[in-house]
Coordinates of C-alpha atoms in Angstrom, one line a residue:
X1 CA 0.0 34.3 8.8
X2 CA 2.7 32.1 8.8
X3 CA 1.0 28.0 8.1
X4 CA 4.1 26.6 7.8
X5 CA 5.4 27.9 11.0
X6 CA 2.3 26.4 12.8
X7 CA 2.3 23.2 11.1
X8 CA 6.1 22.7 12.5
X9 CA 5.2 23.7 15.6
X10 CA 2.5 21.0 16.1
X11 CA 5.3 18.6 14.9
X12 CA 7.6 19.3 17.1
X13 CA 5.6 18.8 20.1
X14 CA 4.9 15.4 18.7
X15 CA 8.1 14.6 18.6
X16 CA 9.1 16.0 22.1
X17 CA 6.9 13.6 23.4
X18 CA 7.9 10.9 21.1
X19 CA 5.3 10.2 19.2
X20 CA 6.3 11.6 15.7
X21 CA 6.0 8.9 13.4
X22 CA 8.8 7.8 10.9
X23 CA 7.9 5.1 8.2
X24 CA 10.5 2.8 7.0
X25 CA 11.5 3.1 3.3
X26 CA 11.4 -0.6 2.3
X27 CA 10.7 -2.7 -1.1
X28 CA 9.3 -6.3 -0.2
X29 CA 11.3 -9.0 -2.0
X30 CA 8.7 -10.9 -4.0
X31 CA 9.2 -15.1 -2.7
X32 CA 11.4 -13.7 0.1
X33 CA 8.6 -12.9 2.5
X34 CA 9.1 -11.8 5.6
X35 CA 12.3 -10.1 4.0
X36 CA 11.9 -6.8 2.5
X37 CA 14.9 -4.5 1.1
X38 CA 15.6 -1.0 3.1
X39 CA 16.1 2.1 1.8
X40 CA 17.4 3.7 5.4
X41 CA 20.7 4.8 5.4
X42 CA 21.3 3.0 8.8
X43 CA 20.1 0.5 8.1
X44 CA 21.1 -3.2 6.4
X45 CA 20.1 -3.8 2.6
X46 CA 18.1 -7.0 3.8
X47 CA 16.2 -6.4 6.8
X48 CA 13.4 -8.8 8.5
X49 CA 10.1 -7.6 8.8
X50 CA 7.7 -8.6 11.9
X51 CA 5.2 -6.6 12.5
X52 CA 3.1 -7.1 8.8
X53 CA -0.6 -7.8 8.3
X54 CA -0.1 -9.4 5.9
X55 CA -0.6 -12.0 8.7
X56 CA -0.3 -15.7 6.2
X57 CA 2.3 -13.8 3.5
X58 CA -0.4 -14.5 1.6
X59 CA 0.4 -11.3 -0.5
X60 CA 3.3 -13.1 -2.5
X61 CA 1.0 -16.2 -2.8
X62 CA 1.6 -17.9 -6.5
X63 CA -2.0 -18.4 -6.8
X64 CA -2.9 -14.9 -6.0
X65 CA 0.2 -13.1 -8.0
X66 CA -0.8 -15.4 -11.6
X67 CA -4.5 -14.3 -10.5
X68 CA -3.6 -10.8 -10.4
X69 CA -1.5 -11.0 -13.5
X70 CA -3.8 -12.7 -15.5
X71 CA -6.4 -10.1 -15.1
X72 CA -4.0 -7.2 -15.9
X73 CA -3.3 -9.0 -18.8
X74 CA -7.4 -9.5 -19.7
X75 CA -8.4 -6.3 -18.4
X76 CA -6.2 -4.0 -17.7
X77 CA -4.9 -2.0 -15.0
X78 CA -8.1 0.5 -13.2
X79 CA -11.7 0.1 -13.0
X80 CA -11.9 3.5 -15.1
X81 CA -14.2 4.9 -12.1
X82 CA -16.9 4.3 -9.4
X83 CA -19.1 1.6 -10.2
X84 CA -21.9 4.0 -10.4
X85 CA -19.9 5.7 -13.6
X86 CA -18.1 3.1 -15.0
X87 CA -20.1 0.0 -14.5
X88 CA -19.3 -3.0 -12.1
X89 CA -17.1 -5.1 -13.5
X90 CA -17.8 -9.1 -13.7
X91 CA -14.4 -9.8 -11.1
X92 CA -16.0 -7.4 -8.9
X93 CA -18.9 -9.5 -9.0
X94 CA -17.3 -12.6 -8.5
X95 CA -15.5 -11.6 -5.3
X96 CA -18.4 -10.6 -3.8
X97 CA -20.5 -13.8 -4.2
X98 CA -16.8 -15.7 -2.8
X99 CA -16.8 -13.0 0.3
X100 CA -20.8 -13.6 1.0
X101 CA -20.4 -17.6 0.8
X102 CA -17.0 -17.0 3.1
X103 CA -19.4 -15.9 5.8
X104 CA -23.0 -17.9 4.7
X105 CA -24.8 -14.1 3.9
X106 CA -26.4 -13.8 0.9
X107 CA -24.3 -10.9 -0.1
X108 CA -21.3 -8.3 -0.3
X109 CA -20.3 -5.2 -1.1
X110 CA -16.9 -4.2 -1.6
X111 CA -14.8 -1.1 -0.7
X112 CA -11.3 0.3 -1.4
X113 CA -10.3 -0.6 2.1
X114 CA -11.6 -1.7 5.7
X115 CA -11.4 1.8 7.0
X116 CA -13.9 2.5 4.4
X117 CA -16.0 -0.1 4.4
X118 CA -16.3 1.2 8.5
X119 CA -16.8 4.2 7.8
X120 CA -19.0 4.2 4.8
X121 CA -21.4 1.3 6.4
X122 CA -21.7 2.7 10.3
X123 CA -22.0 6.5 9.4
X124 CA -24.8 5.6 6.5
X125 CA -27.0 3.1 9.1
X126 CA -26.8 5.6 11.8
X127 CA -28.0 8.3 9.3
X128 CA -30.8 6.6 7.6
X129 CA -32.3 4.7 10.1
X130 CA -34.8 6.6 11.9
X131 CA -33.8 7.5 15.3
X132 CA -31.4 4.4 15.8
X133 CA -28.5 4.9 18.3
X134 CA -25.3 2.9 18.0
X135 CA -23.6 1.5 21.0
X136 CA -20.0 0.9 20.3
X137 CA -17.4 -0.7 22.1
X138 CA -14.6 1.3 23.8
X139 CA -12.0 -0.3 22.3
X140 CA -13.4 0.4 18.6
X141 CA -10.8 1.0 15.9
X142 CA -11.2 4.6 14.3
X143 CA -12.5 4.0 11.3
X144 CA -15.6 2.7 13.0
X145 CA -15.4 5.9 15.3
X146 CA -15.7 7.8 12.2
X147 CA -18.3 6.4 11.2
X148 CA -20.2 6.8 14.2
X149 CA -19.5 10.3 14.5
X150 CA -20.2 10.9 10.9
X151 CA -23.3 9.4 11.5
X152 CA -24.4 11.8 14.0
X153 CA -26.8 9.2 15.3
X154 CA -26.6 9.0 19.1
X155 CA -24.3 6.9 20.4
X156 CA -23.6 4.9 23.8
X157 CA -20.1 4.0 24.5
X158 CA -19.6 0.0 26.7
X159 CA -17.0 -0.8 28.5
X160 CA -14.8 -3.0 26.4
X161 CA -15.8 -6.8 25.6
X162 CA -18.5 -6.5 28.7
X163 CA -21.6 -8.1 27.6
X164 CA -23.4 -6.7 31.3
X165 CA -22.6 -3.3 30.2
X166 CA -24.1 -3.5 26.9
X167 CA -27.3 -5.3 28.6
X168 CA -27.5 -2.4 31.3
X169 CA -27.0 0.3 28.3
X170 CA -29.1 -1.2 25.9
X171 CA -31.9 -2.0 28.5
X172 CA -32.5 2.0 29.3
X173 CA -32.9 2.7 25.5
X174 CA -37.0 2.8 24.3
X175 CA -37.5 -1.0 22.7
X176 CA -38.7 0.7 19.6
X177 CA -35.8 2.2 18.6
X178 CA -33.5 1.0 15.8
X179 CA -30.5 -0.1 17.9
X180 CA -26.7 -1.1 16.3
X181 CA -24.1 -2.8 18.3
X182 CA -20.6 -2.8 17.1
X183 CA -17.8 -4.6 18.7
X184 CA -14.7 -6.4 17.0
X185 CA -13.9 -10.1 17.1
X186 CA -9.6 -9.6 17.4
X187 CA -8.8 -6.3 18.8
X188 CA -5.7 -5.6 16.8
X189 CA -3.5 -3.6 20.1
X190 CA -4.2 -6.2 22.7
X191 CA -4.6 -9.1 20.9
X192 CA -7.9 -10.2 22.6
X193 CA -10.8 -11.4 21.4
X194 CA -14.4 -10.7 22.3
X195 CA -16.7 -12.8 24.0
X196 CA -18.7 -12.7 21.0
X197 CA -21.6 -15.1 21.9
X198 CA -22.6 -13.6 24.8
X199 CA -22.4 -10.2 23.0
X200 CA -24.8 -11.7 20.1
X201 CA -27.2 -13.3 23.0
X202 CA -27.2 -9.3 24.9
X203 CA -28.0 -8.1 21.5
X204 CA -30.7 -10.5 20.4
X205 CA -32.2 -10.0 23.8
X206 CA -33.0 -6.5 23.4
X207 CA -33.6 -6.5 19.3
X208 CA -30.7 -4.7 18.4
X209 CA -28.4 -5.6 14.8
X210 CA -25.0 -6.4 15.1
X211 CA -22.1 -5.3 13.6
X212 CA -19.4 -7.5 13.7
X213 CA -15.5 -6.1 12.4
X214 CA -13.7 -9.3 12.0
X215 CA -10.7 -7.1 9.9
X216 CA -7.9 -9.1 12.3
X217 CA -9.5 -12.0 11.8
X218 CA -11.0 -13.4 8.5
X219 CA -8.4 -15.8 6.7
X220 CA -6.9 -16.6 10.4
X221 CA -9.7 -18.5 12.4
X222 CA -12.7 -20.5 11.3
X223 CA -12.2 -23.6 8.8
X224 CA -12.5 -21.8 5.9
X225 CA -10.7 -18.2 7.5
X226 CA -14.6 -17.2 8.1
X227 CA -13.4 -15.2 11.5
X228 CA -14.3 -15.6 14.9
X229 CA -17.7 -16.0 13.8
X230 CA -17.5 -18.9 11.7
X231 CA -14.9 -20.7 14.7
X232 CA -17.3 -20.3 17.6
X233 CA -21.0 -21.0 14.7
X234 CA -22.4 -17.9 15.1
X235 CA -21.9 -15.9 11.8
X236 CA -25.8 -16.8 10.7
X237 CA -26.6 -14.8 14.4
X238 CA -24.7 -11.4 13.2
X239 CA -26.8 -9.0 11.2
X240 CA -23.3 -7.6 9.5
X241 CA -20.3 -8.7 9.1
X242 CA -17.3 -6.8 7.7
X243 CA -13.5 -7.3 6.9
X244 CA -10.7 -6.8 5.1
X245 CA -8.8 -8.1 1.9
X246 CA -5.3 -5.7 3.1
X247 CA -4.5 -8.2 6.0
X248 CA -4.6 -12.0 5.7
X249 CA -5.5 -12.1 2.4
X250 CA -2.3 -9.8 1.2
X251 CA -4.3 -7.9 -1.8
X252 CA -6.2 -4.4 -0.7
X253 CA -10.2 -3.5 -0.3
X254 CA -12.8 -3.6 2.4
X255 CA -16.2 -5.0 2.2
X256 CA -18.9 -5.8 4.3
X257 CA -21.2 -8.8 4.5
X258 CA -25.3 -9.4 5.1
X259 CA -28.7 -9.3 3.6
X260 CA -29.2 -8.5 0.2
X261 CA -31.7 -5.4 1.6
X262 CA -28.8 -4.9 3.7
X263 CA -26.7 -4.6 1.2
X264 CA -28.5 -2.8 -1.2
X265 CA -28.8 -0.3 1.5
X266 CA -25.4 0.7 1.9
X267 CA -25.0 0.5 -2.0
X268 CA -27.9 3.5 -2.8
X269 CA -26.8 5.5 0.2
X270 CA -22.9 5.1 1.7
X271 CA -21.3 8.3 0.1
X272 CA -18.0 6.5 0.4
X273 CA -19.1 4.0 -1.9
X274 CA -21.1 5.9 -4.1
X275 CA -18.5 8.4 -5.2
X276 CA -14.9 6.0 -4.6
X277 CA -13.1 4.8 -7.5
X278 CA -13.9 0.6 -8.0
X279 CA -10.9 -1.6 -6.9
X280 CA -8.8 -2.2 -9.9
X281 CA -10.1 -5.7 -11.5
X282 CA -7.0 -7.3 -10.9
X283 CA -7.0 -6.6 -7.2
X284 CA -10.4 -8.4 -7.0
X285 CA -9.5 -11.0 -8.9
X286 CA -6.3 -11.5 -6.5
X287 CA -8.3 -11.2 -3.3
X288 CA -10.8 -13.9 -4.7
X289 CA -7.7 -16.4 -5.0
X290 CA -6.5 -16.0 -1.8
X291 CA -9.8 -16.3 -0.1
X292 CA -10.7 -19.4 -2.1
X293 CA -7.4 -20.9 -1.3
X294 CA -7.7 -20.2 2.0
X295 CA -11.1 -21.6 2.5
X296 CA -9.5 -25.0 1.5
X297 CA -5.8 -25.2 2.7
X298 CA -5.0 -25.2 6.4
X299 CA -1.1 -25.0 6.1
X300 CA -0.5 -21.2 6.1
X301 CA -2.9 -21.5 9.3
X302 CA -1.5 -24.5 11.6
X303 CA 2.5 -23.0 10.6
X304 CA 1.5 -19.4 11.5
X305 CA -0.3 -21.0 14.8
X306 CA 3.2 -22.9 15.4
X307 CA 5.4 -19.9 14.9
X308 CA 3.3 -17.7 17.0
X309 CA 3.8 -20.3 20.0
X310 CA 7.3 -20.9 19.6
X311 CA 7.7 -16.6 19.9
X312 CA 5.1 -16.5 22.7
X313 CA 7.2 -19.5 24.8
X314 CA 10.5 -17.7 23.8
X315 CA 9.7 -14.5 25.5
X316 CA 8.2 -16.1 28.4
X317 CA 11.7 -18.1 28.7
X318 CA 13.5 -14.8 27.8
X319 CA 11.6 -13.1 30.6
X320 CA 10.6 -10.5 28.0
X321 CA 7.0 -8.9 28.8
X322 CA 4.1 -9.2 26.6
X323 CA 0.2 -9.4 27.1
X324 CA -1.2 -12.6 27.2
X325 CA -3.6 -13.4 24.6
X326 CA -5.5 -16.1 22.3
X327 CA -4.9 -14.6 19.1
X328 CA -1.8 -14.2 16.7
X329 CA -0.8 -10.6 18.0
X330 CA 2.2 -10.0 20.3
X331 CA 2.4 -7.2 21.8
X332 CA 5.8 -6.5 23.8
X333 CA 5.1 -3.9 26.6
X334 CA 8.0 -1.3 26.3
X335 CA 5.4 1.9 28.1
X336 CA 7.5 4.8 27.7
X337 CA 6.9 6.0 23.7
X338 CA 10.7 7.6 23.6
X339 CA 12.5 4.0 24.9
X340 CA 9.6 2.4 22.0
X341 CA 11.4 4.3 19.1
X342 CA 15.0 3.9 20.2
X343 CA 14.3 0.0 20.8
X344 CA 12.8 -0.2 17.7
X345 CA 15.7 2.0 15.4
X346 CA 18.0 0.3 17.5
X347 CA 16.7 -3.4 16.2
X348 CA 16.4 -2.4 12.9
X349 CA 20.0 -0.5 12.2
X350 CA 21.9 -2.9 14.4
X351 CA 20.3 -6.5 14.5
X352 CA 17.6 -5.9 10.6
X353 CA 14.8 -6.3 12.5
X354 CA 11.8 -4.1 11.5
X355 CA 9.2 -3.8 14.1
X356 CA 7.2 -0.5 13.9
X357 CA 6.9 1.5 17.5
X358 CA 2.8 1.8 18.6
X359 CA 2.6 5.2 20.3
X360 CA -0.3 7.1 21.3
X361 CA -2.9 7.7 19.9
X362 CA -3.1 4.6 18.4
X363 CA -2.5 3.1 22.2
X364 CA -3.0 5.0 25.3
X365 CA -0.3 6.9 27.0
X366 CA 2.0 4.5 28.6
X367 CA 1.1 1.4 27.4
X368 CA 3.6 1.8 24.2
X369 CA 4.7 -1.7 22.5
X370 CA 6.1 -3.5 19.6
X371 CA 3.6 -5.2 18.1
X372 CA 4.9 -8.3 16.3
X373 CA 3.2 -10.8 14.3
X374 CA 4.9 -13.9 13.5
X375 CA 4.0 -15.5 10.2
X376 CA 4.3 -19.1 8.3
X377 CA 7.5 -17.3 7.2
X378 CA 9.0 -16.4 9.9
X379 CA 11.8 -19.3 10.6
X380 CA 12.9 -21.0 13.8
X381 CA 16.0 -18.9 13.4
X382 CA 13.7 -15.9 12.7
X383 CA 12.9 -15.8 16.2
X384 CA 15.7 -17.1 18.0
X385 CA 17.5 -13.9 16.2
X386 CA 14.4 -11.7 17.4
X387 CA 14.4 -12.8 21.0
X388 CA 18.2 -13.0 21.5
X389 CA 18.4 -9.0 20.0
X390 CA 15.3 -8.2 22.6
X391 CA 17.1 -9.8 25.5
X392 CA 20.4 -7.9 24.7
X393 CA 18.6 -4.7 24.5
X394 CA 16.5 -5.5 27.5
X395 CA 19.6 -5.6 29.6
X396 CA 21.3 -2.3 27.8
X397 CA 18.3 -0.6 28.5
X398 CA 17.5 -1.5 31.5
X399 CA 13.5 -2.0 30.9
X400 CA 11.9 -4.4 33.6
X401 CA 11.7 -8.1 32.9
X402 CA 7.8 -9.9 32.9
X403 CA 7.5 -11.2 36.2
X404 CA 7.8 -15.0 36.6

C-alpha cells in the first residue's frame, strides 16, 4: 500500500480548493517589532508583519527579554521534565500566584500552551465529574472542542453568544446534574465579544460553573489586562478562568485560573498536565514580567486602541470591507479562499506586507479574510502603506467594495 501516495492525494485536494496552507519563513528583528526578516524567495528582506498575537509587541519588551535572560543565566535553559518528575520550580510558582492575583482567584495552574490548558481542563471536568454535561458555545475554538470530545461527557451545543439559548438548553437538563458552560470573552475570527453578564446571570440561574476562555483578551482589556471579566466586574462570578501567555503577553504557556480545589483538581487528574514537560523557567519568569508590567502601564493599551481606530476609519474611508466589531481584531472579508491567498502572496512579494490568509476550517466556507491586528507598533505610515496596497488590489481584483 502506497501512504505516500494517499497522503498527496489528500493534499492536493486541499489545495484545489485553496486551502493548503503555506507558512512564511521569517526571523523577527528583535526592537524592530512589527518588522520581521523573510526568508521567501519572492519576497522583500524586510517585510511588515500584521496579523501577530503578539497583540502589545510585548514579546520584545526590555523588561521581559532581561527577565528571561536573567533566569537562563540563574537556571538554565529546561525544566528537566514534568513537574510531577522533576519538581516545580520556584518561577513556576511565582507566576502562578501573579496569574491568580491577575484575575482575584486564589490560584493557577500553568500549561505549555492555551490549547492545552483547553484541552487538558475541559476534557478532565467532563470526565471526573459525575454525570456533568458541558454546554459549549458554537463558536468555541478547537482546543476547547477537544476537550469536550475527549471528555466524552455529554454535551449541548448554543447558538453563539445567545444567553436565551443557553437558558432554554440548560432549563431541560435534571437540576442535579453537574453542569459546565464554556463560552469565550473575544472570539478571535469575528472579533466579537460575548455578552458575558448575561451569560454568567443564565448560568448562575440554573447552578451551572463557568468556564470563561479569555486567551484574546487578557493583557488587552480590564485595568490591569484582567480580560473581559475584570472590564465589565465580573471575574469573582466565573467559576474558571483560563488564558494565554503566547498572545499579549509575547512569551509561551497556558494556564487556567480558580479555586484552589479547583485547581488541585486539574493538577491530580489532567493527563496533559500530568505527563507534559514544565515551561522552561525562563519562559515563566518572562511571562511574569510582562504580566506585572502590564497590570501597571496603560501605554502599550491606549496606542494599540489608537492604531486599531485609525485602520478601522481607514478602511471605512477606503471603502474596504471588514466586520464591525469592539475588539482589536480586523477582519477584511475577501470570501472566496483562492482570491484570500493570491491577495495575501500578492501583498507580501509586491508591497512586504505579511498578512496570513484564514481559510476553512478555521472559518467557514466563504467567509475567508485577512485577519489583521494592528499593534502599538504599527506606525501612522504602517497603515496608510497597508490600506493604499488593499485599495490598489481591490480595484485589480475586482472584489466588491463595503457598502456605504
Amino acid at each position: 500500500m502506497d501512504y505516500d501516495a494517499m497522503f498527496a492525494d489528500q493534499l492536493d485536494q486541499l489545495k484545489s480548493d485553496g486551502n493548503y496552507r503555506i507558512f512564511a519563513e521569517l526571523e523577527r528583528k528583535c526592537g524592530a517589532f512589527p518588522r520581521a526578516k523573510s526568508h521567501d524567495k519572492n519576497a522583500p528582506e524586510e517585510v511588515t508583519v500584521w496579523c501577530s498575537n503578539d497583540y502589545l509587541g510585548m514579546g520584545q519588551h526590555p523588561v521581559v527579554r532581561q527577565a528571561m535572560k536573567d533566569v537562563i543565566d540563574s537556571c538554565g535553559c529546561g525544566a528537566g521534565g514534568t513537574r510531577n518528575i522533576s519538581g516545580t520550580n520556584h518561577h513556576h510558582k511565582l507566576l502562578e500566584n501573579e496569574l491568580a492575583d491577575l484575575h482575584g482567584k486564589d490560584a493557577a495552574l500553568l500549561f505549555t500552551s492555551g490549547y492545552v490548558s483547553n484541552w487538558a481542563a475541559l476534557s478532565t471536568l467532563g470526565s471526573k465529574l459525575p454525570n456533568a454535561v458541558i454546554l459549549s458555545d458554537a463558536l468555541n475554538h478547537a482546543s476547547m472542542i477537544e476537550g469536550v470530545r475527549h471528555s466524552r461527557a455529554d454535551k449541548v451545543i448554543w447558538k453563539h453568544n445567545d444567553p436565551e439559548d443557553l437558558d432554554r438548553k440548560l432549563a431541560t437538563i435534571a437540576p442535579d446534574r453537574p453542569k459546565i458552560v464554556a463560552f469565550e470573552s473575544v472570539y478571535s475570527m469575528d472579533g466579537d465579544i460575548c455578552p458575558m453578564q448575561e451569560i454568567v446571570e443564565v448560568a448562575e440561574k440554573h447552578g451551572a460553573m463557568t468556564y470563561l476562555d479569555e486567551v484574546h483578551a487578557v493583557g488587552l482589556y480590564g485595568p490591569r489586562g484582567g480580560g473581559v471579566s475584570e472590564e465589565l466586574g465580573l471575574a469573582d462570578r466565573i467559576t474558571l478562568i483560563e488564558g494565554t501567555l503566547g498572545k499579549a503577553y509575547g512569551v509561551m504557556g497556558g494556564y487556567i485560573t480558580g479555586s484552589h480545589e479547583l485547581c488541585d483538581f486539574v493538577r491530580s487528574f489532567a493527563s496533559g498536565f500530568i505527563f507534559t514537560t514544565a515551561l522552561p523557567p525562563a519562559v515563566a519568569a518572562g511571562a511574569r514580567a510582562s504580566i506585572a508590567h502590564l497590570k501597571t502601564s496603560q501605554i502599550e493599551r491606549a496606542r494599540q486602541r489608537q492604531q486599531v481606530a485609525k485602520l478601522r476609519a481607514g478602511l471605512d474611508r477606503a471603502g474596504i470591507p471588514h466586520l464591525d466589531n469592539p475588539s482589536h481584531i480586523i477582519p477584511v472579508m475577501i470570501k472566496d479562499p483562492v482570491k484570500c491567498r493570491e491577495l495575501a502572496d500578492i501583498l507580501m512579494n509586491d508591497y512586504g506586507i505579511y498578512v496570513q490568509p484564514i481559510n476553512y476550517p478555521t472559518v467557514p466556507k466563504g467567509t475567508e479574510r485577512l485577519r489583521f491586528t494592528p499593534s502599538p507598533y504599527h506606525t501612522d505610515a504602517d497603515i496608510d502603506h497597508l490600506i493604499n496596497s488593499l485599495t490598489v488590489l481591490w480595484r485589480q481584483c475586482a472584489l466588491a467594495h463595503a457598502v456605504a
